[in-house]
XYZ file of C-alpha atoms in Angstrom:
461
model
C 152.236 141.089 339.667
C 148.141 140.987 339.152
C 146.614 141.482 336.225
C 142.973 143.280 336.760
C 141.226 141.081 333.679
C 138.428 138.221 334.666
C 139.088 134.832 334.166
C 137.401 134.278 330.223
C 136.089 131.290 328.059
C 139.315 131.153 326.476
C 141.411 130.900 329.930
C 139.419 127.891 331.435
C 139.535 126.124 327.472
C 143.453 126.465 327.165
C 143.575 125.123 330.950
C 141.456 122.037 329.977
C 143.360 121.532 327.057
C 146.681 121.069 329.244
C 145.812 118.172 331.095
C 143.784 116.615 327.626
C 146.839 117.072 326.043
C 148.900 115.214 328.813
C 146.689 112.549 329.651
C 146.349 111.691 326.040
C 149.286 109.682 326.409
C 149.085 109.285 330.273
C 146.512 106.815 330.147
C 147.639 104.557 327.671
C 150.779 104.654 329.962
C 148.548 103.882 333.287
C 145.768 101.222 331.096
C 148.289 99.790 328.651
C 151.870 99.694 329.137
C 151.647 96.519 331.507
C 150.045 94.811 328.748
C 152.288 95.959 325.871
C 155.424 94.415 328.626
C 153.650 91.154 329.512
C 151.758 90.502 326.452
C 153.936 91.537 323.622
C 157.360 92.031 324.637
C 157.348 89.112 327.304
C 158.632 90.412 330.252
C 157.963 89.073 334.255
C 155.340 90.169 335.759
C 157.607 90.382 339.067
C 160.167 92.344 336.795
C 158.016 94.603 336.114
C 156.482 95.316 339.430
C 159.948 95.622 340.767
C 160.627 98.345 337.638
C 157.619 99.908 338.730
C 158.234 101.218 342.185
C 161.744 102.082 341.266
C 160.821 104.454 338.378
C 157.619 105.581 340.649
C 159.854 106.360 343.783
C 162.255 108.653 341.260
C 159.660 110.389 339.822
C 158.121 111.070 342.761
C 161.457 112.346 344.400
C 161.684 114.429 341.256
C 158.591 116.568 341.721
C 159.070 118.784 344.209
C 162.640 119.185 342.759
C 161.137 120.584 339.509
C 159.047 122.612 341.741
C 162.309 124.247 344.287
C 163.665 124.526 340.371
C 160.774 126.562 339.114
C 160.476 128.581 342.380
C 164.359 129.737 342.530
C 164.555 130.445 338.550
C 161.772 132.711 338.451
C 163.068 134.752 341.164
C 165.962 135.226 339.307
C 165.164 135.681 335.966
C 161.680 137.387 336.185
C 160.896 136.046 333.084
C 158.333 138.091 331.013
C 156.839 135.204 329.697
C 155.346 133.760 333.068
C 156.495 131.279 335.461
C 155.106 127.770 334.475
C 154.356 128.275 330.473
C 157.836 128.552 329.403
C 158.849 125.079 330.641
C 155.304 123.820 329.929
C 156.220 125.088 326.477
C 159.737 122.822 326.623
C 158.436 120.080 327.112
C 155.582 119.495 324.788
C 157.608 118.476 322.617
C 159.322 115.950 324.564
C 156.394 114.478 326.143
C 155.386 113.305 322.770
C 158.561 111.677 321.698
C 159.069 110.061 324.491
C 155.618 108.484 324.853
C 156.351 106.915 321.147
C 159.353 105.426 322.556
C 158.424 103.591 325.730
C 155.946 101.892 323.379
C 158.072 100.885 320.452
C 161.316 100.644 321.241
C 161.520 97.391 323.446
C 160.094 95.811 320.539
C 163.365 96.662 318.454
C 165.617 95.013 321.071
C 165.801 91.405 322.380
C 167.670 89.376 325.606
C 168.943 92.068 328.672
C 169.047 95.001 325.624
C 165.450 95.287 326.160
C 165.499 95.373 330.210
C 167.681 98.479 329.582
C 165.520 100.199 326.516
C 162.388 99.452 328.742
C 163.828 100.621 332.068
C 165.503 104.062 330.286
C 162.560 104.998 328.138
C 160.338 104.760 330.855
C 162.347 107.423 332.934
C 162.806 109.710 329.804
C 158.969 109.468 329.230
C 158.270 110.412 333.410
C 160.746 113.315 333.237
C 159.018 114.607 330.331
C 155.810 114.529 332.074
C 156.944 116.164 335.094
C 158.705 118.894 333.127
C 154.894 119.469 331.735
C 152.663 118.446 334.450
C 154.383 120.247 337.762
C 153.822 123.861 336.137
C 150.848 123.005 334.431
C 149.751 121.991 337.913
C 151.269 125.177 339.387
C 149.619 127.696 336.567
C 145.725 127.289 338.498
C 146.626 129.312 341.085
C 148.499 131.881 338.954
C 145.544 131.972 336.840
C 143.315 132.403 339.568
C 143.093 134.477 342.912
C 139.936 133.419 344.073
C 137.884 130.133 344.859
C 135.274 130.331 342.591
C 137.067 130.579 339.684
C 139.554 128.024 340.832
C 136.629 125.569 340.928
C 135.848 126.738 337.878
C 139.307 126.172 336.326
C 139.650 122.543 338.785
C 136.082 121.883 336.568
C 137.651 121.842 333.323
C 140.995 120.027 334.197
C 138.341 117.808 335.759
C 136.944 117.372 332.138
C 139.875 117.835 329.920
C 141.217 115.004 331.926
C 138.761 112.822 331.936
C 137.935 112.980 328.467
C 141.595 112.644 327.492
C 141.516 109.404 329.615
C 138.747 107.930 328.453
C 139.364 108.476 324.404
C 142.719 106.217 324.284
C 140.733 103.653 326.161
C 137.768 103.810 323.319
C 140.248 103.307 320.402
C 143.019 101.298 321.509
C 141.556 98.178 322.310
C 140.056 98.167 319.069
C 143.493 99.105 317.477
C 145.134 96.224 318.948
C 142.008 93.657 318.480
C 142.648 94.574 314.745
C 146.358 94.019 314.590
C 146.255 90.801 316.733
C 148.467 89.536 313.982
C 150.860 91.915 314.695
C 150.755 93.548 318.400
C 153.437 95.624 317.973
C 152.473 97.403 315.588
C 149.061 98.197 317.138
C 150.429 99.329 319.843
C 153.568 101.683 318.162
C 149.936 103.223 316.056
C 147.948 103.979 318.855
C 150.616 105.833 321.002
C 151.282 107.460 317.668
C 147.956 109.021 317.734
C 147.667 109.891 321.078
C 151.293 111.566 320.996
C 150.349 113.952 318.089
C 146.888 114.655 319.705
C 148.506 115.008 322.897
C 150.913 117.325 321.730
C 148.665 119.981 320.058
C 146.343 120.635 323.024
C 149.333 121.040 325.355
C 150.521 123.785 322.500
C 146.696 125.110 322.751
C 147.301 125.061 326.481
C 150.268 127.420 326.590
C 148.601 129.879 323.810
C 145.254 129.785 325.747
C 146.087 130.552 329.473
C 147.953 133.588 330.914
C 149.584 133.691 334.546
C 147.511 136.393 336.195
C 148.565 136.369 339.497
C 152.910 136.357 340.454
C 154.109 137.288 343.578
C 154.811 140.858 343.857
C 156.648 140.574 347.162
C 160.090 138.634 346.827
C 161.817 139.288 349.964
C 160.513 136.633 352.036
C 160.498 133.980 348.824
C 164.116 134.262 348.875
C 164.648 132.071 351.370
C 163.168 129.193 349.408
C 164.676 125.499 350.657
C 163.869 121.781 349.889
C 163.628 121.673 353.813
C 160.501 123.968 353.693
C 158.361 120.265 351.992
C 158.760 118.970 355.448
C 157.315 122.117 357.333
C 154.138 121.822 355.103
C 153.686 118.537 355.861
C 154.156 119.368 359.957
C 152.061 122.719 359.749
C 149.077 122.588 356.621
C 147.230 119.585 357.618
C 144.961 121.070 354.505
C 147.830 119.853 352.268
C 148.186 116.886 354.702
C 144.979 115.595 353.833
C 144.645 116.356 350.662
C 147.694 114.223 350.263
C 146.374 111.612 351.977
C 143.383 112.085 349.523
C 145.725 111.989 346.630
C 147.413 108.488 347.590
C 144.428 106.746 348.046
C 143.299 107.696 344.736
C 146.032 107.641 342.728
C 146.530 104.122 344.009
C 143.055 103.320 343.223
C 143.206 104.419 339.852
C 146.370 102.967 339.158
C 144.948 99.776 339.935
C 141.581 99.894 338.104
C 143.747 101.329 334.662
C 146.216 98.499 335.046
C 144.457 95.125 335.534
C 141.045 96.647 333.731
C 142.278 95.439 330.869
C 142.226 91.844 332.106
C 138.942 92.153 333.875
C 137.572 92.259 330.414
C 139.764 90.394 328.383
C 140.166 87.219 330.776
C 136.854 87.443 332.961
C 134.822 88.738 330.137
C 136.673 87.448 327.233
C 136.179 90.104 325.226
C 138.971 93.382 325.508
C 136.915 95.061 322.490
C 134.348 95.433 324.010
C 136.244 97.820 326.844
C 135.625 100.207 324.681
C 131.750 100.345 325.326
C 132.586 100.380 328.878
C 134.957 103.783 328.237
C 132.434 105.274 326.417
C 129.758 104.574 329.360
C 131.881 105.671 331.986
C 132.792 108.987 329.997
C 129.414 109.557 330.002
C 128.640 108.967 333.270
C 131.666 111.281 334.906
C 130.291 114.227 332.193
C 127.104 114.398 333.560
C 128.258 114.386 337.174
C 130.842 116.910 335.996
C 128.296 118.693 334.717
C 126.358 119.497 337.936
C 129.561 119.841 340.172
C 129.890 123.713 340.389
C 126.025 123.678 341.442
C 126.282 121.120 343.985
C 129.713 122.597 345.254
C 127.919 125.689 345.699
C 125.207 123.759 347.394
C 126.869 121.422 349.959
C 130.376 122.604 349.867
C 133.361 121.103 348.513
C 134.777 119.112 351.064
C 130.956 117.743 351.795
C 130.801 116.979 347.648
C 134.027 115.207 348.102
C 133.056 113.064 350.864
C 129.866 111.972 349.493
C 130.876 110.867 346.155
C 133.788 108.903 348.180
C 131.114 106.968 349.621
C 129.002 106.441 346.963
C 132.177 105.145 345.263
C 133.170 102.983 347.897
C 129.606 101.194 348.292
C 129.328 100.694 344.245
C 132.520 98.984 344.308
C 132.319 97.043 347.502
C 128.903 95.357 346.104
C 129.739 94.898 343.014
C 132.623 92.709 344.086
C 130.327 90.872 346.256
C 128.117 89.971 343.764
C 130.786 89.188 340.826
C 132.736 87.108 343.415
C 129.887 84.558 344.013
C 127.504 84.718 340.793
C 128.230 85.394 336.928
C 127.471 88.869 336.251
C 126.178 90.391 332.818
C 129.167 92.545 331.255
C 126.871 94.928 330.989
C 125.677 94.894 334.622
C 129.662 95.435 335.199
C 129.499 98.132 332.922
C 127.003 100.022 334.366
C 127.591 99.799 338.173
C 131.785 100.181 337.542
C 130.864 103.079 335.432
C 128.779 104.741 338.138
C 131.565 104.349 341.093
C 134.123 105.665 338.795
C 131.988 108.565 338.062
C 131.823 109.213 341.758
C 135.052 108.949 341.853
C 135.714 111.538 339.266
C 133.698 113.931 340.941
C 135.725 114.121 343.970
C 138.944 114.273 341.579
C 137.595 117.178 339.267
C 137.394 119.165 343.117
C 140.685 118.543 344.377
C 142.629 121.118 342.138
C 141.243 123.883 343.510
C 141.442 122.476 346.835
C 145.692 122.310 346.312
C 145.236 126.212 345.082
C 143.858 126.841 348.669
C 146.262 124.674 350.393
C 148.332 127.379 348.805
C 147.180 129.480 349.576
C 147.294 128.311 353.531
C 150.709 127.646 353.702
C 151.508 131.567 352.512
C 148.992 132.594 355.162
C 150.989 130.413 357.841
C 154.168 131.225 356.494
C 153.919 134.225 354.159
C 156.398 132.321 351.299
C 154.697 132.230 348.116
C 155.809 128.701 346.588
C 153.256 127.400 344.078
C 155.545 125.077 342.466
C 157.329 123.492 345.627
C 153.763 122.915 347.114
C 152.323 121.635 343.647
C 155.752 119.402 342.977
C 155.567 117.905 346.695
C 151.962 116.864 345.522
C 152.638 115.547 342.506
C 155.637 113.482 344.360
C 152.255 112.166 346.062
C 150.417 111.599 343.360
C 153.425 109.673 341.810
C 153.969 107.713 345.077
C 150.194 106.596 345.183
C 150.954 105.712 341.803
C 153.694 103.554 342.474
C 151.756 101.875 345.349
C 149.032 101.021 342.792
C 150.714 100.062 339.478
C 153.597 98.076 341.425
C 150.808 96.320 343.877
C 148.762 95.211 340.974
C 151.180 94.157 338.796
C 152.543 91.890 341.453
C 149.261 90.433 343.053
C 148.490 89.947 339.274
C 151.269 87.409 339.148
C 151.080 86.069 342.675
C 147.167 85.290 341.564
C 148.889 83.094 338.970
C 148.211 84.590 335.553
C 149.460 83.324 332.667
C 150.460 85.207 329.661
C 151.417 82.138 327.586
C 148.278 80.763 327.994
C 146.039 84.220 327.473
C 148.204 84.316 324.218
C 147.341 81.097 323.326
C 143.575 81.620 324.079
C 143.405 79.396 327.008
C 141.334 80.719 329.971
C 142.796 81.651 333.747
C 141.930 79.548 336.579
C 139.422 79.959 338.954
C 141.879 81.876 341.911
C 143.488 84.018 338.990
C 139.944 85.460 337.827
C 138.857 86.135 341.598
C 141.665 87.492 341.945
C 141.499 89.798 339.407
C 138.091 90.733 340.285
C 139.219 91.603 343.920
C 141.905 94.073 342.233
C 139.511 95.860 340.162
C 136.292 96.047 342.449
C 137.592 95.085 346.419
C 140.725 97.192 346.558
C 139.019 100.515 344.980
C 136.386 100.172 347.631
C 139.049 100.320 350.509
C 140.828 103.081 348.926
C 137.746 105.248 348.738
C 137.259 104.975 352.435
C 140.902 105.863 352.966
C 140.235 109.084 350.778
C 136.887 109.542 352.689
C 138.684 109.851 356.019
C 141.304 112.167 354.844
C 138.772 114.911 354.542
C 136.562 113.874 357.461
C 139.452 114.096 359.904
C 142.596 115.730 358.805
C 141.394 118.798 356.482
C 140.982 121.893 358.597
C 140.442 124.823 356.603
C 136.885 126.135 357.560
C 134.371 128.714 356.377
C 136.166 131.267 359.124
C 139.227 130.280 358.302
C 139.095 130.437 354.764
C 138.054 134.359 355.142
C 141.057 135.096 357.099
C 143.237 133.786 354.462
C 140.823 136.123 351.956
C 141.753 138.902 353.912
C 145.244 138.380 354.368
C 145.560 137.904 350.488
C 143.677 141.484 349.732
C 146.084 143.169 352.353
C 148.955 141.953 350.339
């Protein structure tokens, strides 16, 4: 089914306001909820590293399940309402409740109880999120049957998203710096905020968008498998990169959300004043953002993408050099972190539309129509990366020797511990951006030609 009406104002505002509304409580999760476990409710660092991969590697198994699941109950029920809103719509709800949970119930329990609360709420809070996230993901190429307007659309995810981020990361610090005296507290009123702001733009979200473009031919749709993941992955090296792509940075941001916290608390000794740094780096990524559709237009996507990997990688890589052998200015931190991650960002806001062509591939190569299998198998990606990231850092964090008794009691880290901090938050990015740089230097294949033949395939159908 294909509706004839242009994408509007209102379409590409209700898509922003998905991922705002999900990453309102997503980034607290990916900057905070290490801290809240090691800082406040007391748990190993290696416990917690070890927690991390297992709820990463069942998350990410459960992506392209939710994705076979959306697939095969569409083509059965034809539901009026759309594909991906109605479970997007489900959801909502339960994204915000859950969030609340994983960060205030540990604090209710005590001895192995609170293993079990932390371990369960955690999964309850990830299956929410992939109930949301995996059609959200899915709806941009429903929305959308062409590339410009799927940059367009990638554009304000890219924004929604990064705004989203970069508010929790403005306000909580400060909300736990002012109830020091009571941590727990701080922490159960910031997730409270971000939940109920969180929820409302994910309700905007599934009022604002419409699904525009459905598959009108079923017959060869019905033969949708789990087994069909591993043919993408042996045929569409456009989704094979992209992947690649998606681990690097996932992992990279993983990292950088997790230990930045310590980078300015225990290097810096000030947390507070990461709030600054948010509010630079927010900055920063909006103006780039800003200028992406022109300079997409200009010198491609996949050229964009490469360059701003770069750019990313050599911001990083000297500002590690520098902070690992003199005392830098906070502000000098700041400003240079700021810029990479901007970079960064700029490559990220492209990559949705890039998955909507990968799509777009795969029905060209194998003329099955399976937005959210494709979208779910990323997503199991982008939870794997993930995993590599949070679980990494977490664990290098302790093997670097921190200690949370003595942060708690106001004493500084040694030496090793605050290099090694520093090498997590500046050394590892830079490697990762090289890792995403190569992934669309050698492994993505879809060319100017090639992307009109898929065109014209698509208007034949």
């Amino acid at each position: 089914m294909k509706k004839s009406n242009k994408l509007t104002v209102a379409h590409r505002f209700g898509y922003a306001m998905g991922d705002f509304g999900g990453t309102m409580t997503f980034s607290i999760v990916g900057s905070f909820l290490t801290r809240y476990y090691v800082n406040v409710a007391l748990i190993d660092t290696a416990v917690i590293a070890a927690m991390t991969l297992i709820w990463k590697t069942l998350d990410a198994i459960s992506n392209p399940v939710m994705g076979v699941i959306m697939d095969k109950a569409f083509l059965k029920s034809k539901n009026p309402r759309g594909k991906f809103r109605p479970w997007m719509l489900r959801a909502t709800p339960l994204l915000a409740i859950t969030a609340i949970l994983l960060f205030t119930a540990p604090s209710m329990v005590n001895g192995a109880s609170r293993l079990v609360v932390v371990f369960v709420t955690y999964l309850m809070y990830e299956a929410a999120y992939t109930m949301f996230n995996i059609p959200y993901g899915s709806l941009l190429s429903a929305m959308s049957g062409n590339s410009e307007e799927r940059a367009k659309l990638s554009s304000a995810r890219g924004l929604g998203a990064r705004v989203a981020g970069t508010l929790p990361q403005i306000f909580f610090p400060i909300i736990i710096t002012r109830f020091s005296a009571e941590p727990a507290l701080g922490y159960a009123t910031g997730v409270t905020l971000c939940a109920a702001i969180g929820f409302v733009c994910c309700l905007m979200c599934c009022v604002f968008t419409e699904e525009r473009y459905l598959p009108t031919n079923n017959n060869a749709n019905n033969s949708i498998h789990i087994k069909d993941i591993l043919e993408v992955f042996k045929n569409n090296k456009a989704f094979l990169a992209i992947c690649i792509y998606t681990i690097c940075t996932t992992a990279l941001q993983s990292i950088t959300a997790t230990i930045g916290t310590y980078m300015y608390s225990d290097v810096f000794g000030n947390l507070e004043i990461m709030s600054i740094g948010s509010i630079v780096s927010l900055v920063l990524s909006v103006i780039f953002m800003i200028f992406s559709s022109t300079l997409s237009i200009k010198m491609g996507v996949e050229r964009l993408i490469r360059h701003s990997l770069l750019w990313s990688a050599a911001l990083y890589l000297v500002l590690f050099a520098v902070c690992a052998i003199l005392s830098v200015n906070v502000w000098v931190y700041i400003i240079v972190s700021s810029l990479a991650m901007a970079a960064l960002s700029l490559s990220g806001t492209m990559q949705w539309g890039l998955v909507g062509e990968s799509i777009d591939y795969n029905e060209y190569l194998t003329g099955k129509r399976t937005e959210g299998s494709i979208y779910g198998t990323f997503n199991m990606i982008r939870r794997l990366g993930q995993a590599i990231g949070g679980s990494f850092g977490v664990a290098i964090l302790g093997a670097v020797g921190y200690d949370a008794v003595a942060a708690d009691a106001g004493l500084a880290q040694s030496d090793a511990t605050l290099l090694g901090i520093k090498a997590l938050c500046l050394f590892l990015p830079a490697i990762f951006s090289v890792g995403a740089w190569a992934a669309f230097k050698f492994v993505w294949n879809i060319t100017p030609e090639l992307r009109s033949k898929i065109s014209k395939e698509k208007i034949r159908s």
